[in-house]
Coordinates of C-alpha atoms in Angstrom, one line a residue:
Chain A
M684 CA 13.7 12.6 153.6
K685 CA 10.6 15.1 153.6
G686 CA 8.8 14.8 150.5
T687 CA 11.0 11.9 149.1
S688 CA 9.1 8.9 148.2
M689 CA 9.7 5.6 150.3
A690 CA 7.7 3.5 148.1
P691 CA 9.3 0.1 146.9
T692 CA 10.2 -0.3 143.4
D693 CA 9.8 -4.1 143.0
K694 CA 6.6 -4.6 144.5
F695 CA 2.7 -4.0 143.0
I696 CA 1.6 -0.6 143.9
A697 CA -2.0 0.2 143.8
E698 CA -3.0 3.7 143.4
N699 CA -6.4 5.1 144.6
T700 CA -7.3 8.7 143.7
F701 CA -10.0 11.0 145.4
R702 CA -10.7 14.5 146.7
V703 CA -10.3 15.5 150.2
R704 CA -13.7 16.1 152.0
Y705 CA -14.1 19.1 153.9
A706 CA -15.3 16.9 157.1
E707 CA -11.8 15.5 156.9
T708 CA -10.2 19.2 157.7
D709 CA -10.0 20.6 161.0
A710 CA -9.6 24.1 162.6
M711 CA -6.1 24.2 161.7
G712 CA -7.3 24.5 158.0
V713 CA -5.8 21.4 156.8
V714 CA -6.8 17.6 156.7
H715 CA -6.7 16.0 160.4
H716 CA -4.1 13.5 161.0
A717 CA -6.6 10.8 161.9
S718 CA -8.3 11.2 158.5
H719 CA -5.0 9.9 157.0
I720 CA -5.2 6.9 158.7
V721 CA -8.7 6.5 157.0
Y722 CA -7.2 7.3 153.4
F723 CA -4.5 4.5 154.2
E724 CA -7.6 2.1 154.8
A725 CA -9.2 3.3 151.5
G726 CA -5.8 2.4 150.0
R727 CA -5.6 -1.0 151.0
S728 CA -9.3 -1.7 150.3
H729 CA -8.2 -0.6 146.7
Y730 CA -5.3 -2.7 146.6
A731 CA -7.3 -6.1 147.6
R732 CA -9.9 -5.1 145.0
V733 CA -7.6 -4.5 141.9
R734 CA -5.7 -7.7 143.2
G735 CA -8.7 -9.5 142.8
H736 CA -9.9 -10.4 146.0
D737 CA -11.7 -7.6 147.7
Y738 CA -11.8 -7.4 151.5
A739 CA -15.6 -7.5 151.5
Q740 CA -15.7 -11.0 150.3
F741 CA -12.6 -11.8 152.7
E742 CA -15.0 -10.9 155.5
R743 CA -17.8 -12.9 153.9
S744 CA -15.4 -15.8 153.9
G745 CA -15.3 -15.5 157.7
Y746 CA -11.9 -13.9 158.0
F747 CA -11.0 -10.5 159.4
L748 CA -7.7 -8.6 159.5
L749 CA -7.4 -6.9 162.9
V750 CA -5.3 -3.9 162.9
A751 CA -2.4 -4.6 165.5
E752 CA -0.2 -1.4 164.6
I753 CA -0.2 2.0 162.8
H754 CA 2.7 4.2 161.9
A755 CA 2.3 7.5 160.0
R756 CA 4.8 10.3 159.3
Y757 CA 3.4 13.6 158.2
A758 CA 5.5 15.5 155.7
K759 CA 3.0 18.1 154.4
A760 CA -0.3 19.0 154.9
A761 CA -3.0 18.4 152.3
V762 CA -6.3 20.7 152.0
Y763 CA -9.8 20.5 151.2
D764 CA -10.7 19.6 147.7
Q765 CA -7.0 18.7 147.0
L766 CA -6.9 15.6 144.6
I767 CA -4.5 12.9 146.5
T768 CA -3.5 9.7 145.6
V769 CA -2.8 6.8 148.1
R770 CA -0.2 4.4 147.0
C771 CA -0.4 1.0 148.7
W772 CA 1.8 -2.2 148.6
I773 CA 2.5 -5.2 150.5
D774 CA 5.5 -4.5 152.9
E775 CA 5.8 -8.0 154.5
M776 CA 3.6 -10.9 154.3
K777 CA 3.8 -13.6 157.1
S778 CA 1.7 -16.5 157.4
R779 CA -0.6 -15.1 160.2
S780 CA 0.1 -11.3 159.7
V781 CA 0.5 -8.7 156.8
T782 CA 1.8 -5.4 156.8
F783 CA 0.9 -2.8 154.0
G784 CA 3.2 0.3 153.2
Y785 CA 1.5 3.4 152.3
E786 CA 2.4 6.7 150.5
I787 CA 0.1 9.7 150.2
V788 CA 0.8 12.1 147.4
D789 CA -0.7 15.1 145.6
A790 CA -2.3 13.4 142.6
E791 CA -0.8 16.2 140.2
S792 CA 2.8 17.1 141.5
R793 CA 3.2 13.6 142.9
E794 CA 4.8 15.4 146.0
T795 CA 4.9 13.2 149.1
L796 CA 2.4 14.3 151.9
V797 CA 2.4 11.4 154.4
T798 CA 3.8 7.8 154.5
G799 CA 3.0 5.0 156.9
T800 CA 2.6 1.3 157.4
S801 CA -0.3 -0.6 159.1
K802 CA 0.3 -4.2 160.5
H803 CA -2.7 -6.8 160.5
I804 CA -3.5 -10.1 162.2
C805 CA -5.6 -12.6 160.4
I806 CA -8.5 -14.0 162.5
E807 CA -11.8 -16.0 162.4
K808 CA -15.0 -14.6 163.7
S809 CA -14.3 -16.5 166.7
G810 CA -11.2 -14.2 167.6
K811 CA -8.9 -17.1 166.8
V812 CA -5.6 -16.2 164.9
V813 CA -5.3 -18.3 161.8
P814 CA -3.2 -18.5 158.7
I815 CA -3.9 -15.8 156.0
P816 CA -5.8 -17.6 153.0
M817 CA -3.3 -18.7 150.0
E818 CA -4.7 -16.5 147.5
W819 CA -4.0 -13.2 149.4
R820 CA -0.4 -14.7 150.7
A821 CA 0.7 -15.0 147.1
W822 CA 0.5 -11.0 147.2
G823 CA 3.8 -11.1 149.3
Q824 CA 5.7 -13.0 146.6
E825 CA 4.8 -10.4 143.8
Chain B
M61 CA 3.8 -7.1 176.2
K62 CA 0.0 -7.5 175.4
G63 CA -2.0 -5.7 178.2
T64 CA 1.1 -4.4 179.9
S65 CA 1.3 -0.9 180.8
M66 CA 4.1 1.0 179.0
A67 CA 3.6 4.2 180.9
P68 CA 6.2 5.9 182.8
T69 CA 6.3 5.8 186.6
D70 CA 8.4 9.2 186.8
K71 CA 6.2 11.6 184.9
F72 CA 3.1 13.4 185.5
I73 CA 0.2 11.3 183.8
A74 CA -3.2 13.1 182.7
E75 CA -6.3 10.8 182.6
N76 CA -9.3 11.5 180.6
T77 CA -12.3 9.0 181.1
F78 CA -15.3 8.9 178.7
R79 CA -17.4 6.4 176.8
V80 CA -16.9 4.8 173.3
R81 CA -19.8 6.3 170.9
Y82 CA -21.5 4.1 168.6
A83 CA -20.1 6.3 165.4
E84 CA -16.6 5.6 166.6
T85 CA -17.3 1.6 166.1
D86 CA -17.1 -0.2 162.6
A87 CA -18.5 -3.3 160.8
M88 CA -16.1 -5.4 162.7
G89 CA -18.3 -4.4 165.8
V90 CA -15.4 -2.6 167.8
V91 CA -13.9 0.5 167.9
H92 CA -12.2 1.5 164.6
H93 CA -8.4 2.2 164.9
A94 CA -8.7 5.6 163.7
S95 CA -11.0 6.5 166.4
H96 CA -8.1 5.8 168.8
I97 CA -6.0 8.5 167.2
V98 CA -8.9 10.7 167.9
Y99 CA -8.9 9.5 171.5
F100 CA -4.9 10.1 172.0
E101 CA -5.9 13.8 170.9
A102 CA -8.6 14.0 173.4
G103 CA -5.9 12.8 175.8
R104 CA -3.3 15.4 175.2
S105 CA -6.0 18.4 175.2
H106 CA -6.8 17.1 178.4
Y107 CA -3.2 16.9 179.7
A108 CA -2.6 20.8 178.7
R109 CA -5.7 21.7 180.5
V110 CA -4.8 20.0 183.7
R111 CA -1.3 21.2 183.4
G112 CA -2.9 24.8 183.3
H113 CA -2.2 26.0 179.5
D114 CA -5.0 24.6 177.5
Y115 CA -4.5 24.2 173.8
A116 CA -7.2 26.3 172.7
Q117 CA -5.3 29.4 174.3
F118 CA -2.2 27.9 172.7
E119 CA -3.5 28.5 169.3
R120 CA -4.9 31.6 170.3
S121 CA -1.7 32.9 171.2
G122 CA -0.5 32.3 167.6
Y123 CA 1.2 28.8 167.9
F124 CA 0.0 25.6 166.6
L125 CA 1.4 22.0 167.3
L126 CA 1.5 20.3 164.0
V127 CA 1.6 16.4 163.9
A128 CA 4.5 15.2 162.6
E129 CA 4.3 11.4 163.4
I130 CA 1.7 9.0 165.0
H131 CA 2.4 5.4 166.2
A132 CA -0.2 3.2 167.9
R133 CA -0.1 -0.7 169.0
Y134 CA -3.6 -2.1 169.3
A135 CA -3.4 -4.8 172.3
K136 CA -7.4 -5.4 172.7
A137 CA -10.3 -4.0 171.0
A138 CA -12.8 -1.6 172.9
V139 CA -16.6 -1.8 172.3
Y140 CA -19.7 0.5 172.1
D141 CA -20.2 2.2 175.4
Q142 CA -17.2 0.9 177.2
L143 CA -15.7 3.3 179.7
I144 CA -12.2 3.9 178.6
T145 CA -9.3 6.0 180.1
V146 CA -6.8 7.8 178.0
R147 CA -3.5 8.3 180.2
C148 CA -1.2 11.0 178.4
W149 CA 2.3 12.0 179.4
I150 CA 5.2 14.1 177.9
D151 CA 7.5 11.4 176.4
E152 CA 10.3 13.8 175.2
M153 CA 10.4 17.7 175.0
K154 CA 12.6 19.5 172.8
S155 CA 13.0 23.1 172.1
R156 CA 10.9 22.9 168.9
S157 CA 9.2 19.5 169.2
V158 CA 7.3 17.6 171.6
T159 CA 6.4 13.7 171.9
F160 CA 3.3 12.7 173.9
G161 CA 3.2 9.0 175.3
Y162 CA -0.4 7.5 175.4
E163 CA -2.0 4.4 177.1
I164 CA -5.7 3.8 176.6
V165 CA -7.2 1.3 179.3
D166 CA -10.3 0.0 180.2
A167 CA -11.4 2.5 183.1
E168 CA -12.4 -0.3 185.4
S169 CA -10.1 -3.4 184.9
R170 CA -7.3 -1.0 183.9
E171 CA -6.5 -3.4 181.2
T172 CA -4.3 -1.8 178.2
L173 CA -6.2 -1.5 175.1
V174 CA -3.9 0.8 173.0
T175 CA -0.6 2.5 173.3
G176 CA 1.0 4.9 171.3
T177 CA 3.1 8.1 170.8
S178 CA 2.7 11.5 168.8
K179 CA 5.3 13.7 167.9
H180 CA 4.5 17.5 167.3
I181 CA 6.4 20.4 165.7
C182 CA 5.8 24.0 167.0
I183 CA 4.9 26.5 164.3
E184 CA 3.5 30.1 164.3
K185 CA 0.5 30.9 161.9
S186 CA 3.1 31.5 159.2
G187 CA 4.2 28.2 159.2
K188 CA 7.7 28.8 160.5
V189 CA 8.9 26.3 163.2
V190 CA 9.6 28.2 166.3
P191 CA 10.7 27.4 169.8
I192 CA 7.7 26.0 172.1
P193 CA 6.9 28.9 174.6
M194 CA 8.8 28.3 177.9
E195 CA 5.7 27.6 180.0
W196 CA 4.9 24.6 178.0
R197 CA 8.6 23.5 177.7
A198 CA 8.7 23.0 181.6
W199 CA 6.5 20.2 181.5
G200 CA 9.2 18.1 179.9
Q201 CA 11.2 18.5 183.3
E202 CA 8.5 17.7 185.5
Chain C
M846 CA -36.0 31.5 167.3
K847 CA -32.3 31.6 167.4
G848 CA -31.0 30.8 170.8
T849 CA -34.3 29.9 172.2
S850 CA -34.7 26.7 174.0
M851 CA -37.3 24.3 172.2
A852 CA -37.0 21.6 174.9
P853 CA -40.4 20.2 176.7
T854 CA -40.9 21.1 180.2
D855 CA -43.0 18.0 181.0
K856 CA -40.7 15.2 180.0
F857 CA -37.6 13.6 181.3
I858 CA -34.6 15.1 180.1
A859 CA -31.2 13.5 180.0
E860 CA -28.0 15.9 179.9
N861 CA -24.7 14.7 178.9
T862 CA -21.7 17.2 179.0
F863 CA -18.5 16.8 177.5
R864 CA -15.7 19.0 175.5
V865 CA -15.5 19.6 171.7
R866 CA -12.5 17.6 170.2
Y867 CA -10.1 19.0 167.8
A868 CA -11.0 16.4 165.2
E869 CA -14.5 17.4 165.4
T870 CA -13.8 20.9 163.9
D871 CA -13.4 21.7 160.3
A872 CA -11.5 24.3 158.4
M873 CA -14.2 27.0 159.1
G874 CA -12.5 26.8 162.5
V875 CA -16.0 25.5 164.2
V876 CA -17.6 22.0 164.9
H877 CA -18.4 20.4 161.7
H878 CA -22.4 19.9 161.2
A879 CA -22.0 16.2 161.0
S880 CA -20.3 16.0 164.4
H881 CA -23.4 17.4 166.0
I882 CA -25.2 14.3 164.6
V883 CA -22.7 12.1 166.6
Y884 CA -23.5 14.3 169.6
F885 CA -27.2 13.6 169.3
E886 CA -26.2 9.7 169.3
A887 CA -24.0 10.4 172.6
G888 CA -27.2 12.1 174.1
R889 CA -29.4 9.4 173.3
S890 CA -26.9 6.8 174.6
H891 CA -26.8 8.6 177.9
Y892 CA -30.6 9.2 178.0
A893 CA -30.9 5.2 177.9
R894 CA -28.2 4.5 180.4
V895 CA -29.9 6.9 182.8
R896 CA -33.1 5.7 182.2
G897 CA -31.8 2.1 183.4
H898 CA -31.7 0.3 180.1
D899 CA -28.5 1.1 178.2
Y900 CA -28.4 0.7 174.5
A901 CA -25.4 -1.8 174.6
Q902 CA -27.8 -4.2 176.6
F903 CA -30.7 -3.5 174.1
E904 CA -28.6 -4.7 171.0
R905 CA -27.6 -7.8 173.1
S906 CA -30.9 -8.7 173.6
G907 CA -31.3 -8.8 170.1
Y908 CA -32.8 -5.5 169.2
F909 CA -31.5 -2.5 167.1
L910 CA -32.8 1.0 166.7
L911 CA -32.2 1.8 162.9
V912 CA -32.1 5.6 162.0
A913 CA -34.9 6.4 159.9
E914 CA -34.8 10.2 159.9
I915 CA -32.6 13.0 161.3
H916 CA -33.3 16.9 161.4
A917 CA -30.9 19.2 162.8
R918 CA -31.1 23.0 162.9
Y919 CA -28.0 24.8 163.5
A920 CA -28.2 28.3 165.8
K921 CA -24.8 29.0 166.7
A922 CA -21.4 27.5 166.0
A923 CA -19.4 25.5 168.6
V924 CA -15.6 25.5 168.7
Y925 CA -12.7 23.2 169.8
D926 CA -12.7 22.7 173.6
Q927 CA -16.1 24.3 174.2
L928 CA -17.9 22.5 177.1
I929 CA -21.3 21.6 175.7
T930 CA -24.4 19.9 177.1
V931 CA -26.4 17.6 174.9
R932 CA -30.2 17.5 176.3
C933 CA -32.1 14.5 175.0
W934 CA -35.7 13.4 175.6
I935 CA -38.3 11.2 174.1
D936 CA -40.1 13.2 171.6
E937 CA -42.8 10.7 170.5
M938 CA -42.9 6.7 171.4
K939 CA -44.9 4.7 169.3
S940 CA -45.0 0.7 169.3
R941 CA -42.5 0.2 166.6
S942 CA -40.6 3.7 166.5
V943 CA -39.2 6.4 168.8
T944 CA -38.2 9.9 168.1
F945 CA -36.0 11.6 170.3
G946 CA -35.7 15.4 170.5
Y947 CA -32.3 17.3 171.2
E948 CA -30.8 20.5 172.1
I949 CA -27.4 21.2 172.5
V950 CA -26.5 24.3 174.7
D951 CA -23.2 25.8 175.9
A952 CA -22.7 24.2 179.2
E953 CA -22.1 27.3 180.9
S954 CA -24.2 30.0 179.2
R955 CA -27.0 27.4 178.4
E956 CA -27.1 29.4 175.3
T957 CA -28.6 27.0 172.4
L958 CA -26.4 25.9 169.7
V959 CA -28.2 23.1 167.7
T960 CA -31.7 21.6 168.1
G961 CA -33.1 18.4 166.4
T962 CA -34.8 15.0 166.4
S963 CA -34.2 11.7 165.2
K964 CA -36.6 9.0 164.6
H965 CA -35.9 5.4 165.0
I966 CA -37.5 2.0 163.8
C967 CA -37.1 -1.0 165.9
I968 CA -35.7 -4.2 164.2
E969 CA -34.7 -7.7 165.0
K970 CA -31.4 -9.0 164.1
S971 CA -33.1 -10.5 161.0
G972 CA -34.1 -7.0 159.8
K973 CA -37.8 -7.6 160.7
V974 CA -39.6 -4.8 162.2
V975 CA -40.6 -5.4 165.6
P976 CA -42.5 -3.6 168.9
I977 CA -40.0 -1.8 170.9
P978 CA -39.9 -3.8 174.4
M979 CA -42.1 -2.7 177.1
E980 CA -39.7 -1.2 179.5
W981 CA -38.3 1.2 176.8
R982 CA -41.8 2.0 175.7
A983 CA -42.8 3.1 179.0
W984 CA -40.6 6.2 178.5
G985 CA -43.0 7.7 176.1
Q986 CA -45.5 7.9 179.0
E987 CA -42.9 9.5 181.5
Chain D
M838 CA -42.1 6.3 149.1
K839 CA -39.2 4.1 150.3
G840 CA -36.9 3.6 147.5
T841 CA -38.7 6.1 145.1
S842 CA -36.7 8.8 143.7
M843 CA -37.5 12.4 145.0
A844 CA -35.1 14.2 142.5
P845 CA -36.5 17.0 140.3
T846 CA -36.8 16.5 136.5
D847 CA -36.2 20.1 135.5
K848 CA -33.0 20.8 137.4
F849 CA -29.1 20.3 136.9
I850 CA -28.4 17.3 139.0
A851 CA -24.6 16.4 139.5
E852 CA -23.5 13.0 140.2
N853 CA -20.8 12.0 142.4
T854 CA -19.7 8.0 142.7
F855 CA -17.5 6.5 145.1
R856 CA -17.1 3.5 147.5
V857 CA -18.2 3.3 151.1
R858 CA -15.2 3.0 153.6
Y859 CA -14.9 0.7 156.3
A860 CA -14.4 3.6 158.6
E861 CA -17.8 4.8 157.6
T862 CA -19.6 1.8 158.9
D863 CA -20.6 1.1 162.4
A864 CA -21.2 -1.9 164.8
M865 CA -24.7 -2.4 163.3
G866 CA -22.7 -3.6 160.2
V867 CA -23.7 -0.7 157.7
V868 CA -22.8 2.9 157.2
H869 CA -23.3 5.1 160.2
H870 CA -26.0 7.6 159.5
A871 CA -23.7 10.7 160.5
S872 CA -21.7 9.3 157.3
H873 CA -24.4 10.1 154.9
I874 CA -24.3 13.8 156.1
V875 CA -20.6 13.7 154.9
Y876 CA -21.6 12.3 151.6
F877 CA -24.2 15.0 151.1
E878 CA -21.4 17.5 151.5
A879 CA -19.1 15.6 149.0
G880 CA -22.1 15.8 146.6
R881 CA -22.4 19.4 146.9
S882 CA -18.7 19.9 146.8
H883 CA -18.9 17.9 143.2
Y884 CA -22.1 20.2 142.4
A885 CA -20.1 23.3 142.8
R886 CA -17.0 21.9 140.8
V887 CA -18.9 20.8 137.8
R888 CA -20.8 24.0 137.5
G889 CA -17.5 25.9 137.1
H890 CA -17.1 27.5 140.7
D891 CA -15.5 25.1 143.3
Y892 CA -16.3 25.8 146.9
A893 CA -12.5 25.9 147.8
Q894 CA -12.5 29.1 145.6
F895 CA -15.6 30.5 147.1
E896 CA -13.9 30.3 150.4
R897 CA -10.8 31.7 149.0
S898 CA -13.0 34.7 147.9
G899 CA -13.9 35.4 151.4
Y900 CA -17.4 33.7 151.4
F901 CA -18.4 30.8 153.4
L902 CA -21.7 28.6 153.3
L903 CA -22.8 28.1 156.9
V904 CA -24.9 25.0 157.6
A905 CA -28.3 26.2 158.8
E906 CA -30.5 23.0 158.6
I907 CA -29.8 19.3 157.7
H908 CA -32.7 16.8 156.9
A909 CA -32.0 13.1 156.2
R910 CA -34.4 10.2 155.6
Y911 CA -32.7 6.8 155.5
A912 CA -34.5 4.2 153.2
K913 CA -31.9 1.6 152.9
A914 CA -28.5 0.7 154.4
A915 CA -25.4 1.0 152.7
V916 CA -22.5 -1.5 153.5
Y917 CA -18.7 -1.3 153.5
D918 CA -17.4 -1.2 149.7
Q919 CA -20.6 -0.4 148.0
L920 CA -20.4 1.9 145.3
I921 CA -22.6 4.7 145.7
T922 CA -23.8 7.8 144.0
V923 CA -24.8 11.2 145.6
R924 CA -27.0 13.1 143.2
C925 CA -27.2 16.7 144.3
W926 CA -29.1 19.7 142.8
I927 CA -30.2 23.4 143.9
D928 CA -33.5 23.0 145.7
E929 CA -33.9 26.7 146.5
M930 CA -31.7 29.6 145.7
K931 CA -32.5 32.9 147.5
S932 CA -30.4 36.0 147.8
R933 CA -28.6 35.1 150.8
S934 CA -29.1 31.4 151.3
V935 CA -29.3 28.2 149.2
T936 CA -31.0 24.9 149.9
F937 CA -29.4 21.7 148.1
G938 CA -31.4 18.5 147.4
Y939 CA -29.9 14.9 147.6
E940 CA -30.6 11.6 146.8
I941 CA -27.9 8.8 147.6
V942 CA -28.4 5.9 145.3
D943 CA -26.7 2.4 144.8
A944 CA -24.4 3.2 141.7
E945 CA -25.6 0.1 139.9
S946 CA -29.1 -0.7 140.6
R947 CA -30.1 3.0 141.2
E948 CA -32.1 1.9 144.3
T949 CA -32.4 5.0 146.7
L950 CA -30.7 4.6 149.8
V951 CA -31.0 8.2 151.5
T952 CA -32.6 11.5 150.5
G953 CA -32.1 14.8 152.1
T954 CA -31.7 18.6 152.1
S955 CA -29.3 21.0 153.5
K956 CA -29.9 24.7 153.8
H957 CA -27.1 27.2 154.0
I958 CA -26.8 31.0 154.7
C959 CA -24.0 32.9 153.0
I960 CA -21.4 34.8 155.4
E961 CA -18.2 36.8 155.1
K962 CA -15.4 36.0 157.1
S963 CA -16.4 38.4 160.0
G964 CA -19.6 36.4 160.3
K965 CA -21.9 39.1 158.5
V966 CA -24.8 37.5 156.5
V967 CA -24.3 38.8 152.7
P968 CA -25.9 38.1 149.5
I969 CA -24.6 35.0 147.5
P970 CA -22.3 36.2 144.6
M971 CA -24.2 36.2 141.5
E972 CA -22.3 33.6 139.6
W973 CA -23.6 31.1 142.1
R974 CA -27.1 32.5 142.2
A975 CA -27.4 31.9 138.7
W976 CA -27.5 28.1 139.5
G977 CA -31.2 28.6 140.8
Q978 CA -32.4 29.5 137.7
E979 CA -30.8 26.9 135.8

């Protein structure tokens, strides 16, 4: 499975490409594993933006997506200055929760570096769990 | 399951207590979910130290524990300056890999905030997968 | 000047001791320079707490200390797992701003690793610059 | 001075534009001040790349630029998802040290958010201070 793309073929996939920063590496000489969790986040921010409803606007509307669960599998290390692409899609959309899927690949070779998912619960400012607004929910049907 | 401890009762558990830093929070007003992954790491560093073989020494001996997989489930948000305890134990020890289990709790109320696991592969400097040194492997038998 | 303490002798100094985390290092094998800025912050949080008015409570009262300026001078690298002490004091207290001074030392040898200052402006939630509450301002007179 | 560009008019300035990540914000709702130090670093990595000698290659040649000093002045807060531009130039080039200048601006309005400098010492792997290689030193003469 190492290095094999797990990305779906029937879903919209947003791709966000950027370079690894030095601060994101650690003493092992490679990207620290928590940095990839931040890359996932950059990937889903980008997903929302290219789908037409950015997450900043979502929060300004009074909604938040709480992170309920994170899973990441590391196949190959990334290094400083490497050009990487975060591929992000909707893995599962429910009325009150959404799961994003991710694949981080080398931007040039397309080799898989990390795969993962993140599950989020939709809440209001008060903390109450609420249905995800319809324009976002439509993404799950593609 | 929310708020219920998942920690084992038959294993050595190391506890590391510290305060949440402001830099570890995000615009939602709570600790960013990637910060908990760093807390897990602080927990397993502490585990190794209290078991008598710190990870810094492990690396100086020419070994590294590569992160192969991370899983985290978020039950309750932590906030700036909160005193939290990372509880860490060996979930599974194999010849070439080790899985740590974690539970982050409020240091006073003992309420569960986050639970998770991390799986690591033992490598040499060259990148070759090798058996975990015996003094570390003994931890899996308790 | 390298390695020489710049700390004042006539002021209250709060000391906060903790270990360097792996995530705070970079590919050069030492602590990343931005991590020290976070250590400064941990130092001033600790300062406020030991002086009897923690910063979390300060924010709950409706005040914020905006960072206006940061300066850091790096004398010696810190490494993973090193036990370090952040020494923090009030460098200058004015009605609407406060400057903290810092010295990060090795917790055992007391060798100076980093020195610095941070200047903060007191604002209300609205963003309006306001006088620092009196109980905080008293710290400047020692 | 707030909001006024401090950038030189007679030097090469590299511009690196990207969006603020959620993880880079803090509970005050804005970008944490240490994140800007990482943005500076992204700016100088970009500077080196566009000048034809990237920093990754510099390290592979056996050289490192140790951070000796950091200064930052914060004029205006940046927020999640804001498109920002890090402008970076050589402030001063000496035989064994180099000082970079920075200005972070809103990518659209060009309003100044943060200004700063970072001073670096050139070392070999052994830690010995050495002259900066000639092809880099030429940048100081423009």
